[in-house]
mmCIF file of C-alpha atoms and ligand atoms in Angstrom:
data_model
loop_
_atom_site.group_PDB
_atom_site.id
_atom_site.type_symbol
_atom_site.label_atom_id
_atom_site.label_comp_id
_atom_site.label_asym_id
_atom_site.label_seq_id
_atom_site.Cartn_x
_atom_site.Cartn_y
_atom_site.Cartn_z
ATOM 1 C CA UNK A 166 151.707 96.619 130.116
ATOM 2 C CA UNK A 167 151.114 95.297 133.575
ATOM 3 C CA UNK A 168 153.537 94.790 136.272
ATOM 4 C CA UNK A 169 155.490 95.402 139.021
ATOM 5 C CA UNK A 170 156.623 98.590 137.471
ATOM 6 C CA UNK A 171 153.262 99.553 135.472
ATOM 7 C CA UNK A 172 153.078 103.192 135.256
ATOM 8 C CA UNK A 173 156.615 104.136 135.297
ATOM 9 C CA UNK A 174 159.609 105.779 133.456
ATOM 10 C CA UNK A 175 162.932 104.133 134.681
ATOM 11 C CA UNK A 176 166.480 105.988 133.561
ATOM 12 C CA UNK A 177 169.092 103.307 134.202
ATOM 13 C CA UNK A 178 172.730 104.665 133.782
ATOM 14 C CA UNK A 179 175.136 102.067 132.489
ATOM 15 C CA UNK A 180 172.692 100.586 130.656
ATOM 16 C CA UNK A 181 174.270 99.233 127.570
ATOM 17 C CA UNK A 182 175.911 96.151 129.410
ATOM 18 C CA UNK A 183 175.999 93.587 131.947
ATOM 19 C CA UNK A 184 174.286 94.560 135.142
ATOM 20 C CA UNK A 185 172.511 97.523 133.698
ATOM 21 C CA UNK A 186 171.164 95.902 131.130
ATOM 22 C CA UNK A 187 169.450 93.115 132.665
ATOM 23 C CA UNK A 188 167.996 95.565 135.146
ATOM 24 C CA UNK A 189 166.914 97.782 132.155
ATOM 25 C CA UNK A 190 165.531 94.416 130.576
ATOM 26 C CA UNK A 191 163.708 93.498 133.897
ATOM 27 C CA UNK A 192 162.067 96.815 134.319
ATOM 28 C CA UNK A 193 160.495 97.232 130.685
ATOM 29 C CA UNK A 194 159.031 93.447 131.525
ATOM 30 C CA UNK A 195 157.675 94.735 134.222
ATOM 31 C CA UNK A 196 156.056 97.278 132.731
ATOM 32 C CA UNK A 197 158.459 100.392 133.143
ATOM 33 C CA UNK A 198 159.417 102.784 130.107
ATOM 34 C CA UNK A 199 163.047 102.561 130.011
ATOM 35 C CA UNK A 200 165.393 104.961 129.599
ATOM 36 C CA UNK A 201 169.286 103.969 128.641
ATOM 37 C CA UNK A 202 171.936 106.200 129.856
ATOM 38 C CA UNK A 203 175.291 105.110 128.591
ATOM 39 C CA UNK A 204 178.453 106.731 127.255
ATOM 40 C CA UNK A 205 179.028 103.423 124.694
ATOM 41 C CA UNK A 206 176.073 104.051 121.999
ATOM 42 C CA UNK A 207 176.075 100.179 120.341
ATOM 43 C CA UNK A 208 175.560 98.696 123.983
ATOM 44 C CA UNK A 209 172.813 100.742 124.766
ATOM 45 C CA UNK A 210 170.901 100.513 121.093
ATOM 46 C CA UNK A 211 171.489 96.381 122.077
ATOM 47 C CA UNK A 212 169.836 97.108 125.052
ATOM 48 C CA UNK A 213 166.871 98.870 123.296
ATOM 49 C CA UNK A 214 166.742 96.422 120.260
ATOM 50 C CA UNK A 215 165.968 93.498 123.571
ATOM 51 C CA UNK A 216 163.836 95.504 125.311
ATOM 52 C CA UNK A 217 161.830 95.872 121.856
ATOM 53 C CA UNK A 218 162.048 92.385 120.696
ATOM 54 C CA UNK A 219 160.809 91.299 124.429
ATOM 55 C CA UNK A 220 157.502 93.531 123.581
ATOM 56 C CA UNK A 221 158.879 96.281 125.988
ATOM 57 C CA UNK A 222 159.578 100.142 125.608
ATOM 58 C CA UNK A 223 162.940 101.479 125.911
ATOM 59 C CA UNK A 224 164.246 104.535 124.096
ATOM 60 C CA UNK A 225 168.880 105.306 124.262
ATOM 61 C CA UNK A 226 170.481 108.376 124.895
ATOM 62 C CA UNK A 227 174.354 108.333 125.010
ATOM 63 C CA UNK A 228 175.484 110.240 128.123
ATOM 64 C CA UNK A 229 178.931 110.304 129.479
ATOM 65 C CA UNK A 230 178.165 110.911 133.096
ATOM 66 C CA UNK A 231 181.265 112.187 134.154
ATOM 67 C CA UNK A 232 180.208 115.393 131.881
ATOM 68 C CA UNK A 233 177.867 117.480 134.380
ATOM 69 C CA UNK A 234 176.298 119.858 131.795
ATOM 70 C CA UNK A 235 175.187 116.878 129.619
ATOM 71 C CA UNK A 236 173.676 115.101 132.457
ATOM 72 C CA UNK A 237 171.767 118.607 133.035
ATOM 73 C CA UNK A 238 170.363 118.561 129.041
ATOM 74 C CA UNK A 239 169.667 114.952 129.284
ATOM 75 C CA UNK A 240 167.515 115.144 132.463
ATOM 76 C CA UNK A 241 165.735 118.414 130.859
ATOM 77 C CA UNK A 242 165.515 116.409 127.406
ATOM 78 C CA UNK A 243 163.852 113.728 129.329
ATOM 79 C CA UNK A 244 161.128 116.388 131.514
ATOM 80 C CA UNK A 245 159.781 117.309 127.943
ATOM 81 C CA UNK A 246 158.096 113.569 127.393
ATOM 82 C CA UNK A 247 157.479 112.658 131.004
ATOM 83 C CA UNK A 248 159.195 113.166 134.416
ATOM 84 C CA UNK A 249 161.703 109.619 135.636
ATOM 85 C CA UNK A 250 159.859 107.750 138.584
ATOM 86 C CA UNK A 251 163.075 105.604 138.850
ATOM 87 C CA UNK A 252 166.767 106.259 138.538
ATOM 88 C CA UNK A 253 169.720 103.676 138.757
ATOM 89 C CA UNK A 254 172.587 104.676 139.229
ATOM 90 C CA UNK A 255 174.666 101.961 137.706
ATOM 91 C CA UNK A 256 177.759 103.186 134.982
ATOM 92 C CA UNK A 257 180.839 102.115 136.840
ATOM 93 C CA UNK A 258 184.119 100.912 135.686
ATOM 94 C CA UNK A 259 187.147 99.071 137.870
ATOM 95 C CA UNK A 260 191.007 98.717 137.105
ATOM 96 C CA UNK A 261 192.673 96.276 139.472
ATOM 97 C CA UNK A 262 196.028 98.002 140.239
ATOM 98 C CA UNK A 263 197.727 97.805 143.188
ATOM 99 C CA UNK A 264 197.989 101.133 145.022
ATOM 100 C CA UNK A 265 201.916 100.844 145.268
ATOM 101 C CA UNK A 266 201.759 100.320 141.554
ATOM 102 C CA UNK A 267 202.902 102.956 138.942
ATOM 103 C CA UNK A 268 202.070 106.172 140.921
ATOM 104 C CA UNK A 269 201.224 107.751 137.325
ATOM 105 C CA UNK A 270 198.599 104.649 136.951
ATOM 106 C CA UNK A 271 197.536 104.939 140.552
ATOM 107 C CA UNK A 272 196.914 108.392 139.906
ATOM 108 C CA UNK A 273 194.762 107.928 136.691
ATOM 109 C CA UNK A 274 192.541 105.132 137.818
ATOM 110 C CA UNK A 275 191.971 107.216 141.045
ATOM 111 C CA UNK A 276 190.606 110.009 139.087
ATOM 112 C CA UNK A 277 188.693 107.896 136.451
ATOM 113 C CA UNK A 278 187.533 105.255 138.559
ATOM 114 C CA UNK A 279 185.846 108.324 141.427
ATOM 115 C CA UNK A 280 185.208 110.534 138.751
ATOM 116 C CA UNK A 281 182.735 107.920 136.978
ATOM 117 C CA UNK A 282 181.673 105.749 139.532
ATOM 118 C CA UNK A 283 181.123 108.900 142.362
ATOM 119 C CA UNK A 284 181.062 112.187 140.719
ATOM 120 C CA UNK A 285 179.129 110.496 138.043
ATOM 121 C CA UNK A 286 176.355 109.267 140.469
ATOM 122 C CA UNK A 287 176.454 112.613 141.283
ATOM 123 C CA UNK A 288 175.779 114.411 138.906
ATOM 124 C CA UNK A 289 173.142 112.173 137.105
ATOM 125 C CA UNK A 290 170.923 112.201 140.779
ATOM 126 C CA UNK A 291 171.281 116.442 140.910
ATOM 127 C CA UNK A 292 170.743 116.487 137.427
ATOM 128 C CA UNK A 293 167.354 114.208 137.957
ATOM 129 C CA UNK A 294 166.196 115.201 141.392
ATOM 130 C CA UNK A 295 163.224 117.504 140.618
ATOM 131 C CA UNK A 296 161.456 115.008 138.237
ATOM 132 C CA UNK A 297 162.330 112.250 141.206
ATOM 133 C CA UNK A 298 160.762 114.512 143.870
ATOM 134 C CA UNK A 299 157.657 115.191 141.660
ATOM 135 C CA UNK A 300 157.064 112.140 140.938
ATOM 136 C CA UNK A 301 157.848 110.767 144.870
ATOM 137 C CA UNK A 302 160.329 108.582 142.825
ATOM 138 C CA UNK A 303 163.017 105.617 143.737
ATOM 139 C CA UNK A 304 166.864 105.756 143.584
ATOM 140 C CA UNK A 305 168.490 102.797 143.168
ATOM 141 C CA UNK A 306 172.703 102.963 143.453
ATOM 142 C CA UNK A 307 174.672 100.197 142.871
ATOM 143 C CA UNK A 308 177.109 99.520 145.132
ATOM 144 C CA UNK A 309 179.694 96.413 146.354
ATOM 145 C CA UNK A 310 180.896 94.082 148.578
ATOM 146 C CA UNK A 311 183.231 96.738 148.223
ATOM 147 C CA UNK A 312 180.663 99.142 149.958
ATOM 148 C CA UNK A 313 182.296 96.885 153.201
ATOM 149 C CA UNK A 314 185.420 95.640 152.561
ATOM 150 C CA UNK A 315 188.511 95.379 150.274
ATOM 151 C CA UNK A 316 189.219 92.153 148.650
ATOM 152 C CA UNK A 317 192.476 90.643 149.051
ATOM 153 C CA UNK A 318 193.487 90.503 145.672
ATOM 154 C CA UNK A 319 195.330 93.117 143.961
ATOM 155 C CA UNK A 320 192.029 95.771 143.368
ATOM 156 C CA UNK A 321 192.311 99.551 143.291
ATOM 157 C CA UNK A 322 191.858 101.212 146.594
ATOM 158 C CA UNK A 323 190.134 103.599 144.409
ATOM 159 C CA UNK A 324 187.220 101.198 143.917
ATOM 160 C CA UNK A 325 186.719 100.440 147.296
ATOM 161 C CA UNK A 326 186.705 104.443 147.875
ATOM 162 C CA UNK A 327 184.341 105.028 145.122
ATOM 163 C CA UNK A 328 181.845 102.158 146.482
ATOM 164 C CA UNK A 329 182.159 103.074 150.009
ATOM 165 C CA UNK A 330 181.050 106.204 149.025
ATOM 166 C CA UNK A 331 178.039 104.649 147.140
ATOM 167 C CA UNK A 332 176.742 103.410 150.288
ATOM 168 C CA UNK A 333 177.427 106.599 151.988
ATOM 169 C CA UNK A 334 175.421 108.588 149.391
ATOM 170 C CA UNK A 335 172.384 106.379 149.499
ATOM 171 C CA UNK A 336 172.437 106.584 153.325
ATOM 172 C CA UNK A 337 172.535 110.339 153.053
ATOM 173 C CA UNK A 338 170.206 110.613 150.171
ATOM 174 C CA UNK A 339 167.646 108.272 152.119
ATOM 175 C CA UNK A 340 167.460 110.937 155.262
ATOM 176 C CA UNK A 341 167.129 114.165 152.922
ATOM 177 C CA UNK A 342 164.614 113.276 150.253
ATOM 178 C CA UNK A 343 162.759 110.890 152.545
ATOM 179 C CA UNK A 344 160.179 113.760 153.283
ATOM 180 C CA UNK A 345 159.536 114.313 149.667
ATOM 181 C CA UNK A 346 158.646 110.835 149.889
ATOM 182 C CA UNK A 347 162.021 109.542 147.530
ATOM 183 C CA UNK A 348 163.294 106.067 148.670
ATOM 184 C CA UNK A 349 166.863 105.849 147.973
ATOM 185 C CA UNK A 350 168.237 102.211 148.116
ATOM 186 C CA UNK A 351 171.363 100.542 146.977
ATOM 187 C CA UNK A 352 172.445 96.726 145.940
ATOM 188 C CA UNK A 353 175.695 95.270 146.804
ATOM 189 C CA UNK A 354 176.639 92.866 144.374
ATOM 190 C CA UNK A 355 179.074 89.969 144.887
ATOM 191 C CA UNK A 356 180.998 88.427 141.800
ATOM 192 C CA UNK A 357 178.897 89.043 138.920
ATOM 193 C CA UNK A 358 180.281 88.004 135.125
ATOM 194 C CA UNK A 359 180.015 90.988 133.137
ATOM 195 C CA UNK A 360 182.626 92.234 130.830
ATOM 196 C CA UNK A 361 184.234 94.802 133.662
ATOM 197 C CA UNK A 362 185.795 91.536 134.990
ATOM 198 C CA UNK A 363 186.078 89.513 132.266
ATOM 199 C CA UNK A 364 189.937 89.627 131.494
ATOM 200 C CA UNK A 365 190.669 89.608 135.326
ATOM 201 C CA UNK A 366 188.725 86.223 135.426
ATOM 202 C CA UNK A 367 190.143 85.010 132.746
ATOM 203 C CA UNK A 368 194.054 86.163 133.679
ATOM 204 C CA UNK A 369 193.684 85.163 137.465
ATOM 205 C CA UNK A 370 191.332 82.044 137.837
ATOM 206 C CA UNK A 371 192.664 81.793 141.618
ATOM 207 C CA UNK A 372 191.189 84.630 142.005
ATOM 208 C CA UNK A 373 187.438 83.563 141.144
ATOM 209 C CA UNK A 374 188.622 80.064 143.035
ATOM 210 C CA UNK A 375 189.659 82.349 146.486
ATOM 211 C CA UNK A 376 185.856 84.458 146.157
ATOM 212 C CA UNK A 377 183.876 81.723 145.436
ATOM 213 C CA UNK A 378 185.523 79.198 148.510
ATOM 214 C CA UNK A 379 184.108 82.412 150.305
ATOM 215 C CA UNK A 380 180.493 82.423 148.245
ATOM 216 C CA UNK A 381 177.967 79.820 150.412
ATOM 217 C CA UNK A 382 175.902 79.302 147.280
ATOM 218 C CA UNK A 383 179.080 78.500 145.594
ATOM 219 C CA UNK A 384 178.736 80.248 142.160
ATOM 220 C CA UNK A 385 179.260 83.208 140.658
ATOM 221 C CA UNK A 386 176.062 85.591 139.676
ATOM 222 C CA UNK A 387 174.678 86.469 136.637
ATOM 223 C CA UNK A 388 173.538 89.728 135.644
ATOM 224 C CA UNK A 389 169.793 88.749 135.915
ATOM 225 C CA UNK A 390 171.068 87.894 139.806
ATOM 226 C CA UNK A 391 171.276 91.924 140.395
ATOM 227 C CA UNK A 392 167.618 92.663 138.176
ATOM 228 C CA UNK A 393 165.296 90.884 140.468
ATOM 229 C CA UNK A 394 166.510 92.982 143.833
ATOM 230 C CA UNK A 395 166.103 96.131 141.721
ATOM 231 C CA UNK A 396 163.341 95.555 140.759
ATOM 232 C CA UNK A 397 162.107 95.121 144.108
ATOM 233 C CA UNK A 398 163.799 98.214 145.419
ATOM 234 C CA UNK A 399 162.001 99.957 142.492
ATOM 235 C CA UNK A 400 158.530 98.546 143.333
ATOM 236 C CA UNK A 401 156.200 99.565 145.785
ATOM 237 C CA UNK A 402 156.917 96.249 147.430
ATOM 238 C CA UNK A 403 159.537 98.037 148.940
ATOM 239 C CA UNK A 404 157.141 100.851 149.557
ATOM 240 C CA UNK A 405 158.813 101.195 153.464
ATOM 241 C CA UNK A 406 162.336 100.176 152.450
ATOM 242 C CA UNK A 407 164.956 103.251 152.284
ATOM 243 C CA UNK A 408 168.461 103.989 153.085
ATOM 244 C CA UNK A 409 169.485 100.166 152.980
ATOM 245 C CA UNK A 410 171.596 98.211 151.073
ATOM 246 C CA UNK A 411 170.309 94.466 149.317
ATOM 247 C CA UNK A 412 173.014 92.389 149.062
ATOM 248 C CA UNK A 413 173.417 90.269 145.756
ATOM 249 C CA UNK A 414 176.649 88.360 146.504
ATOM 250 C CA UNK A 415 175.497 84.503 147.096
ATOM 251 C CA UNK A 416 176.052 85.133 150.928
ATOM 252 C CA UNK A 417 179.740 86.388 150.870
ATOM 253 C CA UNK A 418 179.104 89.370 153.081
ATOM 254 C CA UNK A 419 177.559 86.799 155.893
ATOM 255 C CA UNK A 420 181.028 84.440 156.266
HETATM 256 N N1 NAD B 109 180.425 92.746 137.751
HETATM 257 C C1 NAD B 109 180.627 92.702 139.046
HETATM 258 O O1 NAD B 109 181.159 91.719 139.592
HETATM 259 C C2 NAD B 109 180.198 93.851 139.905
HETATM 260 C C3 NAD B 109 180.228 93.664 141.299
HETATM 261 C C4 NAD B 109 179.842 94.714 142.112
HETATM 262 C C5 NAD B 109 179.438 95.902 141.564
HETATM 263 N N2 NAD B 109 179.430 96.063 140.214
HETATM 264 C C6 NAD B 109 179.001 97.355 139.686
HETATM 265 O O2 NAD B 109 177.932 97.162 138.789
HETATM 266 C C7 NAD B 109 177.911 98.267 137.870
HETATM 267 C C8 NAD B 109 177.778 97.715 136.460
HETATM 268 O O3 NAD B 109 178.928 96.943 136.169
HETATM 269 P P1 NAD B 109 178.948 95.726 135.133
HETATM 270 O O4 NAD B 109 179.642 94.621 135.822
HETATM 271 O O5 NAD B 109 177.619 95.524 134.563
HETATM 272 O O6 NAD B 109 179.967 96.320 134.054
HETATM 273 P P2 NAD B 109 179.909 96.482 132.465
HETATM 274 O O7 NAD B 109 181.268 96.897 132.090
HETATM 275 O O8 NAD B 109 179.326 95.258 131.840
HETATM 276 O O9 NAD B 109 178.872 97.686 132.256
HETATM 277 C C9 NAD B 109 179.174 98.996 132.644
HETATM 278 C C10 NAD B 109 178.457 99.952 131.716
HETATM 279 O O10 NAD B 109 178.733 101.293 132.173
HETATM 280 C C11 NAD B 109 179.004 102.082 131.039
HETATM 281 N N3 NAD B 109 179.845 103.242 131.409
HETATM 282 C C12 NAD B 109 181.146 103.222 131.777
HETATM 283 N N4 NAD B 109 181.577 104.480 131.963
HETATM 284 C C13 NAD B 109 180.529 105.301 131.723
HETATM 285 C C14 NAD B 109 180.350 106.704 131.753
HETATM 286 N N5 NAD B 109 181.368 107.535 132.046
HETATM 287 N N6 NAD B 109 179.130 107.212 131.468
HETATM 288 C C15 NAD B 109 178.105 106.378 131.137
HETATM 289 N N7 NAD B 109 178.225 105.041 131.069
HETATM 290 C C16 NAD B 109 179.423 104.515 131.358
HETATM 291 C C17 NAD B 109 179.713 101.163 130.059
HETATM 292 O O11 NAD B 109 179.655 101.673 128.713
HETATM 293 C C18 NAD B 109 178.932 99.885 130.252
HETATM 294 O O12 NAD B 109 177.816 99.817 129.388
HETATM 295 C C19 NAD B 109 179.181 99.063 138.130
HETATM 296 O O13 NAD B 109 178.867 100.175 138.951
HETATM 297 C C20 NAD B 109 180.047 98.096 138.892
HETATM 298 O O14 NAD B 109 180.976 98.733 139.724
HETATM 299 C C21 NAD B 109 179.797 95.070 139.369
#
């Protein structure tokens, strides 16, 4: 198939829903074999089952990526067909607690939300980074707004951590694997509707009100929103392009 991505095997982490899927969906149109990492099995066979039906290739392996030695078997599972060109890493989860909440609660969503949205980049990129540098590969992390600042609802300080540190990854990532000619990028994504925010939107509509007075283009994204600025990180249109962050957040960042 011909394309942007023509050539390529992409493993996209999180790929059963939302943000990960459309990016999954966008890559095997443009031409990428797609890989779909994801702890929920039905979500990523969905994924799959569209990529098929769209005339693409995608193939699912259920990963937890919290679980180190299974990100290990997965990547050297993967090495026996063909060596990843492109990784994103993508799973993430949020729990909007306030941090003088229940310090039991605090406590848990501080471990789950770092051990899955940091540890789990993590481990997926060490687990993959010999097939990236063979293959002079791309990295693609998703970050935040939340890679910047803290929004002034009630949201877990642990999410801002763990997306702070996304951005601090890439930029470290960017400056070590540069030589072996890896470009590691990130996307910082506004207010997208996926089902990680689906009950707070529907609970606290003043809350979607307050972001989007704050959004210049007014709206709130779409998963296909994120695809098209991964798939230009991905691309060799962005053949000069590492260590930055592409913001997909209708302008909030800028006001
Ligand atoms: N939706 C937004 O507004 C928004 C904004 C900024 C950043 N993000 C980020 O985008 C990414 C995708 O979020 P989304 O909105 O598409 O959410 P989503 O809930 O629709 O999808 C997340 C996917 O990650 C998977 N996942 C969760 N834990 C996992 C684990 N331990 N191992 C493997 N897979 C796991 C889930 O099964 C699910 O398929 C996350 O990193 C999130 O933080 C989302």
């Amino acid at each position: 198939m011909a394309g942007l991505l023509a050539g390529h095997v992409a493993a996209v982490t999180g790929g059963g829903s939302g943000i990960g899927q459309a990016i999954a969906e966008a890559y095997a149109r443009e031409g990428a074999r797609v890989i779909v990492l994801d702890a929920n099995p039905e979500g990523a066979q969905e994924t799959v089952d569209r990529v098929a039906r769209a005339g693409g290739a995608a193939a699912a392996i259920t990963l937890d990526v919290t679980d180190r030695a299974a990100c290990r078997a997965v990547a050297a599972q993967v090495a026996k067909t063909a060596p990843i060109s492109i990784l994103v890493n993508n799973a993430g989860i949020n729990r909007r607690n306030a941090f003088l909440a229940d310090p039991e609660t605090v406590a848990r969503d501080w471990d789950d939300i770092l051990s899955i949205n940091l540890d789990g980049m993590f481990n997926v990129t060490r687990a993959f980074v010999d097939q990236l540098r063979a293959t002079r590969g791309r990295i693609v992390n998703i970050g935040s707004i939340q890679s910047f600042v803290h929004v002034s609802w009630p949201n877990s300080a642990a999410y801002t951590t763990s997306k702070h540190g996304v951005l601090g990854f890439t930029r470290a990532l960017a400056a070590e694997l540069g030589p072996d000619g890896v470009r590691v990028n990130a996307i910082g994504p506004g207010l997208i509707e996926t089902r990680l925010n689906a009950e707070a939107r529907a609970r606290n509509p003043e809350m979607v009100a307050t972001v989007m007075r704050h959004t210049p283009l007014g709206r709130a994204g779409q998963p296909q929103d994120v695809a098209g600025p991964a798939v230009f990180l991905a691309s060799d249109l962005a053949s000069y392009v590492t260590g930055c962050i592409v913001m997909a957040d209708g302008g909030f960042r800028t006001v």
